[in-house]
Short mmCIF file of C-alpha atoms and ligand atoms in Angstrom, two decimals:
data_model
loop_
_atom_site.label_atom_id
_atom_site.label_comp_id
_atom_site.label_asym_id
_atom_site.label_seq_id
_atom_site.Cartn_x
_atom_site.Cartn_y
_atom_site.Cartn_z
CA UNK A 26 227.39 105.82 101.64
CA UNK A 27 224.36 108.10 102.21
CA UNK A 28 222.00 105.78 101.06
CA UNK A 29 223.61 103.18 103.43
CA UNK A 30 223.21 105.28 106.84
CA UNK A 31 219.77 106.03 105.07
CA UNK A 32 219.11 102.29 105.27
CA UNK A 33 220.35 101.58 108.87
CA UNK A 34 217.33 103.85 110.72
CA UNK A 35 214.41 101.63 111.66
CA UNK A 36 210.74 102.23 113.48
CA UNK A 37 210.36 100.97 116.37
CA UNK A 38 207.55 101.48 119.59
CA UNK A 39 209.04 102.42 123.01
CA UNK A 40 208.02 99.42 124.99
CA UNK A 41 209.82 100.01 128.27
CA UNK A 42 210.87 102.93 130.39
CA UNK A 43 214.15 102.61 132.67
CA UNK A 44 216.14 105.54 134.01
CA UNK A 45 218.79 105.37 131.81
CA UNK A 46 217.79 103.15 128.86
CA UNK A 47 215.24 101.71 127.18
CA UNK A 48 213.57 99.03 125.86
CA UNK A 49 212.40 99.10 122.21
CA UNK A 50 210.10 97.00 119.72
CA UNK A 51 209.45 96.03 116.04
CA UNK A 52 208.41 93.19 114.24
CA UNK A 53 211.33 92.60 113.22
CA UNK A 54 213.70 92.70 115.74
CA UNK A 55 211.82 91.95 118.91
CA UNK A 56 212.69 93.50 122.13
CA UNK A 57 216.22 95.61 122.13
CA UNK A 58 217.50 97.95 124.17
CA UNK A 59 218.25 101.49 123.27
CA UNK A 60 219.84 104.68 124.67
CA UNK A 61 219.10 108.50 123.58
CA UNK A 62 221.32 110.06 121.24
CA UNK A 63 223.68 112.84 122.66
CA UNK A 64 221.56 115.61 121.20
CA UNK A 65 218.08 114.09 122.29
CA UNK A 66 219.91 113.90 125.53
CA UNK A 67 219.34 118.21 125.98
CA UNK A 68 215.89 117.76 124.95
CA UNK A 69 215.00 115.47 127.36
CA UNK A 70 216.10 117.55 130.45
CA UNK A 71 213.89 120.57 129.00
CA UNK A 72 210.56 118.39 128.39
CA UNK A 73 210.30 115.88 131.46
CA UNK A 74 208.99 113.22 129.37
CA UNK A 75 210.19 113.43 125.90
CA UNK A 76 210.44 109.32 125.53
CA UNK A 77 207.69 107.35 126.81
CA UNK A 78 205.85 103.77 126.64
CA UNK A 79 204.26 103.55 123.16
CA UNK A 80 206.48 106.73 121.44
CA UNK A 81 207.31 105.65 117.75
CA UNK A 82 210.93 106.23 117.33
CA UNK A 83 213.57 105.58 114.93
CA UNK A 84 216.65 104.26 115.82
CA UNK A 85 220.31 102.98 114.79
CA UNK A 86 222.11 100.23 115.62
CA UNK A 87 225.51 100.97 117.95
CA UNK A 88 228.25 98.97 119.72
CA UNK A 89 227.45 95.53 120.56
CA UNK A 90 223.71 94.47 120.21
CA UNK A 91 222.12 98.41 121.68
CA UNK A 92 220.48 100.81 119.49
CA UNK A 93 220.69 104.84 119.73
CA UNK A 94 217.09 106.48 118.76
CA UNK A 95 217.61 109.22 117.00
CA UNK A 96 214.06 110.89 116.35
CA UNK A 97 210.68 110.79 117.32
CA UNK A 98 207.45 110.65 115.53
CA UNK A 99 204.70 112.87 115.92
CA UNK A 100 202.22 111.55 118.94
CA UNK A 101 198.01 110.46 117.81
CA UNK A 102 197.46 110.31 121.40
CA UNK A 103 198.85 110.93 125.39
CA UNK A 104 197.67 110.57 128.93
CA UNK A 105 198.91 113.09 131.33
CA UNK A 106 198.59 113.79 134.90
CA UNK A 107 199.46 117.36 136.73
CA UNK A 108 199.82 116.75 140.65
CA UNK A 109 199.13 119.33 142.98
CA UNK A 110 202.85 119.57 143.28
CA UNK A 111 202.65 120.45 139.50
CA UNK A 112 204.42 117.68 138.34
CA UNK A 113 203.44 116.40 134.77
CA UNK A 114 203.74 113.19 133.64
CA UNK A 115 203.21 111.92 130.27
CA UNK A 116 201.95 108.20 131.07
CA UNK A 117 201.66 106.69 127.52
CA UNK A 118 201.46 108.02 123.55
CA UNK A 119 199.83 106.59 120.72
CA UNK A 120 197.23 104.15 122.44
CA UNK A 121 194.18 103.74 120.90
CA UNK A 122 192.06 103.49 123.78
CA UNK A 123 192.36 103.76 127.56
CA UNK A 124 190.96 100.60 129.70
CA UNK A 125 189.82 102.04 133.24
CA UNK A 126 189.94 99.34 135.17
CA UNK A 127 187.41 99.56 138.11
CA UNK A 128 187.84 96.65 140.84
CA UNK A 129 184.63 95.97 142.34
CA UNK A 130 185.97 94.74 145.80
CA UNK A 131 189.02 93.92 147.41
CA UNK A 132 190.09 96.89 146.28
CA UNK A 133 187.89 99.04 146.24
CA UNK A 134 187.59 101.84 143.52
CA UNK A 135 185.64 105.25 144.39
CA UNK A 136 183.79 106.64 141.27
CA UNK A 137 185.73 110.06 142.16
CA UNK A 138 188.48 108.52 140.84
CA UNK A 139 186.73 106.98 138.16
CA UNK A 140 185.62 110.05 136.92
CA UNK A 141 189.07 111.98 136.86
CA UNK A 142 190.53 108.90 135.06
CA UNK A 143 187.77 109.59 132.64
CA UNK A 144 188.18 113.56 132.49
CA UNK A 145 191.85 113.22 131.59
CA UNK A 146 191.47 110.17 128.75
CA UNK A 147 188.22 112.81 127.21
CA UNK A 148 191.32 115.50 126.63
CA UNK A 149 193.97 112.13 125.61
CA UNK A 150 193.04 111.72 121.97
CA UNK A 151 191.93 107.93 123.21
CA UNK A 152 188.86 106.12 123.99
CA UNK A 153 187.26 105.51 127.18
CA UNK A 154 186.64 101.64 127.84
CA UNK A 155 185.48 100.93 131.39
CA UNK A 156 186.00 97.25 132.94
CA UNK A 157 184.97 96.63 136.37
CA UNK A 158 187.25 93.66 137.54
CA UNK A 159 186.95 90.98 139.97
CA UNK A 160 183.37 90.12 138.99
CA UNK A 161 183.88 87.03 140.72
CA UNK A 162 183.85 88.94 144.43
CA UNK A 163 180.33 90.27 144.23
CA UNK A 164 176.83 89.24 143.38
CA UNK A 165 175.26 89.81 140.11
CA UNK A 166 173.01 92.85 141.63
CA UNK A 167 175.89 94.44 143.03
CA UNK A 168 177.94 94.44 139.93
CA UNK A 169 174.72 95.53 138.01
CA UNK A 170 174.23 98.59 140.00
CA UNK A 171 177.60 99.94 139.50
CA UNK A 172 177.80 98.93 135.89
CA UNK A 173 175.01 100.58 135.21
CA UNK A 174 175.88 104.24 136.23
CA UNK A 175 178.32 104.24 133.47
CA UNK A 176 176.84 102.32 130.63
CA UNK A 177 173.72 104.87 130.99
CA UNK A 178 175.57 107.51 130.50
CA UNK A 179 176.99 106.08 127.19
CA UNK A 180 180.61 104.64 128.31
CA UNK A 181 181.57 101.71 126.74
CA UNK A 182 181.62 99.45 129.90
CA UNK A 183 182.42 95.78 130.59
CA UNK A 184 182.38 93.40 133.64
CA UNK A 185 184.93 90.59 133.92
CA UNK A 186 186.91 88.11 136.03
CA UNK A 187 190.65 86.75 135.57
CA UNK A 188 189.36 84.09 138.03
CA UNK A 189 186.19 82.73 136.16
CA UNK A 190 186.86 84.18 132.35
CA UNK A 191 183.78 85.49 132.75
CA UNK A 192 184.04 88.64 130.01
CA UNK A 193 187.32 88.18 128.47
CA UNK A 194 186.17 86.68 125.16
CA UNK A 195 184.02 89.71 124.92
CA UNK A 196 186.85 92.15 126.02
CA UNK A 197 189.21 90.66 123.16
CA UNK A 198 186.83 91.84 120.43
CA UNK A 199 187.02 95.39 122.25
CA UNK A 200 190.92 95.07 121.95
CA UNK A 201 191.54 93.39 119.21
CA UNK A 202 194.65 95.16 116.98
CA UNK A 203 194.15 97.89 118.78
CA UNK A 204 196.22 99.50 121.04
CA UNK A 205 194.70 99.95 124.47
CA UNK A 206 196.63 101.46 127.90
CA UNK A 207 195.28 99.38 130.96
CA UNK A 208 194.88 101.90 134.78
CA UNK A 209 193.87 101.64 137.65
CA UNK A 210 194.40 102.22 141.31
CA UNK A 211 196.96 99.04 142.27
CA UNK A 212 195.67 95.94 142.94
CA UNK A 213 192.24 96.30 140.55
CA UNK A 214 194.34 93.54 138.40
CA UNK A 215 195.94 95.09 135.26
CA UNK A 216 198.83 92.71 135.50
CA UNK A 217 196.84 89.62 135.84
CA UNK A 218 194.96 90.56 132.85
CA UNK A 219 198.24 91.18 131.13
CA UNK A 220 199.18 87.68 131.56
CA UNK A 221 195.75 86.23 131.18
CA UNK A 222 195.58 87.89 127.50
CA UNK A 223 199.32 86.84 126.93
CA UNK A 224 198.70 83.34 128.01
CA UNK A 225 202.08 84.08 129.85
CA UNK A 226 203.58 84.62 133.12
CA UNK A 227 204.93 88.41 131.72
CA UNK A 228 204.26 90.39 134.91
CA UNK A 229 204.50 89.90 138.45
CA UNK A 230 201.38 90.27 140.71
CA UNK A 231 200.33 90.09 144.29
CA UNK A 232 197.72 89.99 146.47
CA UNK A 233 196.18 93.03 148.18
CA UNK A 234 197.10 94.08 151.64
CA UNK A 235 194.62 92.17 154.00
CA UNK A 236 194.83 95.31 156.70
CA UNK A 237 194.32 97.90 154.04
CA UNK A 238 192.59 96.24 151.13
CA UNK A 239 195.08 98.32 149.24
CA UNK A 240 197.04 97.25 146.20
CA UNK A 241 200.84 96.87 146.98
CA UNK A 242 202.09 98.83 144.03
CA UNK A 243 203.69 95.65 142.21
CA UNK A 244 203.66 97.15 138.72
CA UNK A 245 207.00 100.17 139.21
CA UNK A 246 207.48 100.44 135.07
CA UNK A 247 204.57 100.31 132.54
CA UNK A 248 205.14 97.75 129.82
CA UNK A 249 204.17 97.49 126.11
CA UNK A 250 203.22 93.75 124.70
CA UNK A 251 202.66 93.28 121.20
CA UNK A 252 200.20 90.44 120.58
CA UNK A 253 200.57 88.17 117.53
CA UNK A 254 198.04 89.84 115.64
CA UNK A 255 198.88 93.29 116.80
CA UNK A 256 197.03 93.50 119.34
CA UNK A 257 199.06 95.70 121.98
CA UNK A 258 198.38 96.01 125.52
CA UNK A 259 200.14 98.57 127.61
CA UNK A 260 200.29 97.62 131.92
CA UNK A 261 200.73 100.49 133.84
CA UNK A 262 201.73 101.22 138.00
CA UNK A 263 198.77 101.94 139.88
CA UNK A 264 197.78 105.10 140.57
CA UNK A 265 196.68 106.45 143.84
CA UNK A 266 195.51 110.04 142.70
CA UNK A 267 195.25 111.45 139.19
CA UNK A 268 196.21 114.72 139.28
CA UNK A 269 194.00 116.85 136.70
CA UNK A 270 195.95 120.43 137.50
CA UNK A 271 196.20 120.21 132.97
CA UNK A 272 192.74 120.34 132.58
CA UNK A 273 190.57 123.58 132.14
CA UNK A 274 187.43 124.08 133.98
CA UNK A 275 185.29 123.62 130.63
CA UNK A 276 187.18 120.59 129.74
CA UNK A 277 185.99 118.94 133.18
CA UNK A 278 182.58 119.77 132.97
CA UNK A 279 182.75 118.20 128.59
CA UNK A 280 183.98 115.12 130.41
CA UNK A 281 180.65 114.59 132.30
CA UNK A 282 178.43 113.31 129.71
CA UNK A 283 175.32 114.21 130.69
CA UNK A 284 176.54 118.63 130.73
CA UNK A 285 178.54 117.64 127.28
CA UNK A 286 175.34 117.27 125.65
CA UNK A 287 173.82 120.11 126.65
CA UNK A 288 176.37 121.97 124.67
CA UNK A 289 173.98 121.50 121.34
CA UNK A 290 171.72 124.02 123.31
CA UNK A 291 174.49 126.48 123.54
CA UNK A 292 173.69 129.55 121.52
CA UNK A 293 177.60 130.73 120.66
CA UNK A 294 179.79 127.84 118.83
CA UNK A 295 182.81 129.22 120.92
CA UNK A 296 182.45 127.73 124.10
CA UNK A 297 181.62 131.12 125.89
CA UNK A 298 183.91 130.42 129.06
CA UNK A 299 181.24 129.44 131.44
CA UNK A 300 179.42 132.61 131.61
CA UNK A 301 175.65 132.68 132.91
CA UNK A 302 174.75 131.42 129.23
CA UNK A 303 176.57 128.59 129.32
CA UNK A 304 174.31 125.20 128.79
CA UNK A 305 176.28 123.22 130.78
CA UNK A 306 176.08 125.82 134.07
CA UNK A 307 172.47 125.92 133.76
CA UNK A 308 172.08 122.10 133.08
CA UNK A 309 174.25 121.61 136.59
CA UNK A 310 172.19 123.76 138.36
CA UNK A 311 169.06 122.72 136.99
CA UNK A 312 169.80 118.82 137.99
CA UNK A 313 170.46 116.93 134.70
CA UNK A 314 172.90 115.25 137.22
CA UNK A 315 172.96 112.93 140.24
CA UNK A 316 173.78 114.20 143.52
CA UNK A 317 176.71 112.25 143.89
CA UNK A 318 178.39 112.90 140.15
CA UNK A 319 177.64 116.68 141.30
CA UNK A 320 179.50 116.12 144.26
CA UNK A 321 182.31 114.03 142.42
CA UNK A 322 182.28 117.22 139.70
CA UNK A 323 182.88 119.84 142.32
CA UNK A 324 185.54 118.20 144.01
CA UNK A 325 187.41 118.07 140.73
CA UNK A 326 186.56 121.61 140.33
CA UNK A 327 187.39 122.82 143.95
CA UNK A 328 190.98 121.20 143.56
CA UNK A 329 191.65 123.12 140.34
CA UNK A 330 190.51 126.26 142.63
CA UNK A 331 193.01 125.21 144.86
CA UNK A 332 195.90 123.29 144.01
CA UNK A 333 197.67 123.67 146.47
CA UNK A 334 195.33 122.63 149.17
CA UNK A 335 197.12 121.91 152.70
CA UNK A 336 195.51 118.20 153.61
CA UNK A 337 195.92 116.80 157.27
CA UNK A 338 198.57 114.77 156.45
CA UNK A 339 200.89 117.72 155.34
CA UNK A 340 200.11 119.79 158.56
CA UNK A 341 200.95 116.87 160.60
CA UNK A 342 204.52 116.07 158.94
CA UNK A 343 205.39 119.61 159.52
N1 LIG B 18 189.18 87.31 142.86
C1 LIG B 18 189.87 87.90 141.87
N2 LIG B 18 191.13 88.32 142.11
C2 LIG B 18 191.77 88.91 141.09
C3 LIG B 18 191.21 89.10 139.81
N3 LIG B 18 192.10 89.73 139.02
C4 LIG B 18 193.19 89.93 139.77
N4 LIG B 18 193.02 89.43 141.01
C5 LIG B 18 193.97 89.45 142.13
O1 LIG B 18 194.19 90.79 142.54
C6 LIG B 18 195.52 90.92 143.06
C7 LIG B 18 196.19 92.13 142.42
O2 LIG B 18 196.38 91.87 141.05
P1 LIG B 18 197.51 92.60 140.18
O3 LIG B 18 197.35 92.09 138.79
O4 LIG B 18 198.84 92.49 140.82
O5 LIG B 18 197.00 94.11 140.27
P2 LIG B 18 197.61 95.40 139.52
O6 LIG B 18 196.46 96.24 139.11
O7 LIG B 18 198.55 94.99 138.47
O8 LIG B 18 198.39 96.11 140.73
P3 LIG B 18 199.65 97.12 140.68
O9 LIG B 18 200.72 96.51 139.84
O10 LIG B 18 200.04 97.22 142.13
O11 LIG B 18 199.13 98.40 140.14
C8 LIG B 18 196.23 89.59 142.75
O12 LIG B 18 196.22 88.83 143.95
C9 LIG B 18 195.34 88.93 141.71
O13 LIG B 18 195.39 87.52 141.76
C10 LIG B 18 189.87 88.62 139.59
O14 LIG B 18 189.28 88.74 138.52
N5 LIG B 18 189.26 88.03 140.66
MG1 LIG B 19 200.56 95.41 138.16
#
């Protein structure tokens, strides 16, 4: 009998997040859907997000055709976000890699948020992959220039168009069998990729707001597609702010390149907590970095200073 409930457990990867259930995948099986079990139920209401896209789980099978997970494995990997309002969100486990997806018009995406996208996947356990989207939308010199700030500083960093195909046979060798969380502000054009890669009509897109050029926030759950060979993609909601509130100050300044490999000139192996010693310090103020990644650094730095910053838009909806 023992060995029998033994037998019954299977692995499976959290594929889809709803409020009360959710979805589940293995080989095997497919797509199922699956609800906590009772005791996981306590957990969850203590750790805000015990379960998410890309957890490996077990599970059992229960009434009719759901499935009750019962435990989860220990996570390689996770992306988190703190918001000012100190909110933390766990937005995927286990990926691989982290595609930043960087649309090069129409919307547009600041290199501010680029680079707190990147600070939080250099503290994630993944790897940094960089694709500037909608290739199509600007000239060859344009998309060269922006390219280039990031390759030369030693990202791994891609150009490509769902319209033309330009860069996606290139791009599957990056993904391929690996697992690799796509993000991005909304409308960059995670979701069309999805369904470009999938060769199917998985995800709903739509265009971006002519009076804005904003995204519309299409994407509301992320989903995880398993690939025939493995490969696994993970679409995510856009973001409009990443929140970096989890990150220490020395973790911010190892996520810029440029100071990170100054740290070889540090004297102590400890990192020394940013006193005057400290490589990185001296390598900021001595201009091992552009004017504009300076600025980009100390606004990340000025909002751990002050999280709790009172913008315009607060004052006026009081
Ligand atoms: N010209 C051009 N348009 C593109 C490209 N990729 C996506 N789009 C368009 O951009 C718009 C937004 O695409 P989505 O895939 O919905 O964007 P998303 O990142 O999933 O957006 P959210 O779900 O809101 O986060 C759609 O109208 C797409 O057709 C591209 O390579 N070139
Ligand atoms: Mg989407």
């Amino acid at each position: 009998m023992l060995e029998q409930d033994k037998s019954v457990k299977e692995f499976f990867i959290i594929s889809r997040v709803y409020g009360a259930y959710y979805e589940i995948y293995s080989e095997s099986r497919g797509t199922v859907r699956a609800f906590l079990r009772g005791k996981l139920r306590t957990i969850s209401a203590e750790e805000r997000h015990p379960f998410v896209v890309g957890d490996r789980i077990q599970a059992e099978p229960s009434s009719g055709l759901d499935w009750v997970i019962c435990e989860r494995m220990e996570r390689k990997s996770f992306l988190t976000r703190k918001s000012r309002e100190g909110d933390t969100q766990i937005l995927c486990a286990n990926a691989d890699q982290t595609a930043v997806l960087v649309s090069l018009k129409s919307p547009e995406t600041k290199d501010g948020f680029i680079d707190r996208c990147l600070a939080a996947v250099f503290t994630s356990g993944t790897k940094p992959l960089i694709l500037f989207t909608k290739l199509d939308l600007v000239s060859k010199e344009e998309a060269e220039i922006r390219l280039s700030v990031y390759r030369n500083l030693g990202y791994r960093v891609l150009g490509i168009s769902c319209t033309t195909g330009e860069g996606i046979l290139e791009l599957q060798e990056y993904l391929n069998r690996k697992t690799t969380f796509l993000v991005g502000n909304s409308g960059v054009g995670k979701s069309t990729l999805l369904n470009l890669l999938t060769q199917k009509q998985i995800q709903k897109t739509s265009g971006v707001s002519s009076s804005t050029d904003k995204g519309k926030h299409t994407t509301t759950n992320s989903l995880l597609i398993v690939l025939s060979d493995g490969t696994t993609l993970i679409d995510s909601p856009g973001i409009k702010e990443w929140g970096i509130l989890h990150l220490k100050k020395e973790e911010i300044l190892e996520s810029f390149p440029e100071l990170l490999s100054q740290k070889k000139h540090c004297e102590e192996s400890n990192c020394c907590r940013l006193s005057s010693n400290c490589a990185m310090i001296q390598a900021l103020e001595g201009g091992v970095i552009t004017l504009e990644r300076k600025k980009s650094l100390e606004s990340m730095l000025g909002s751990l200073d002050n999280p709790h910053r009172v913008t315009r838009r607060d004052r006026i909806s009081k």
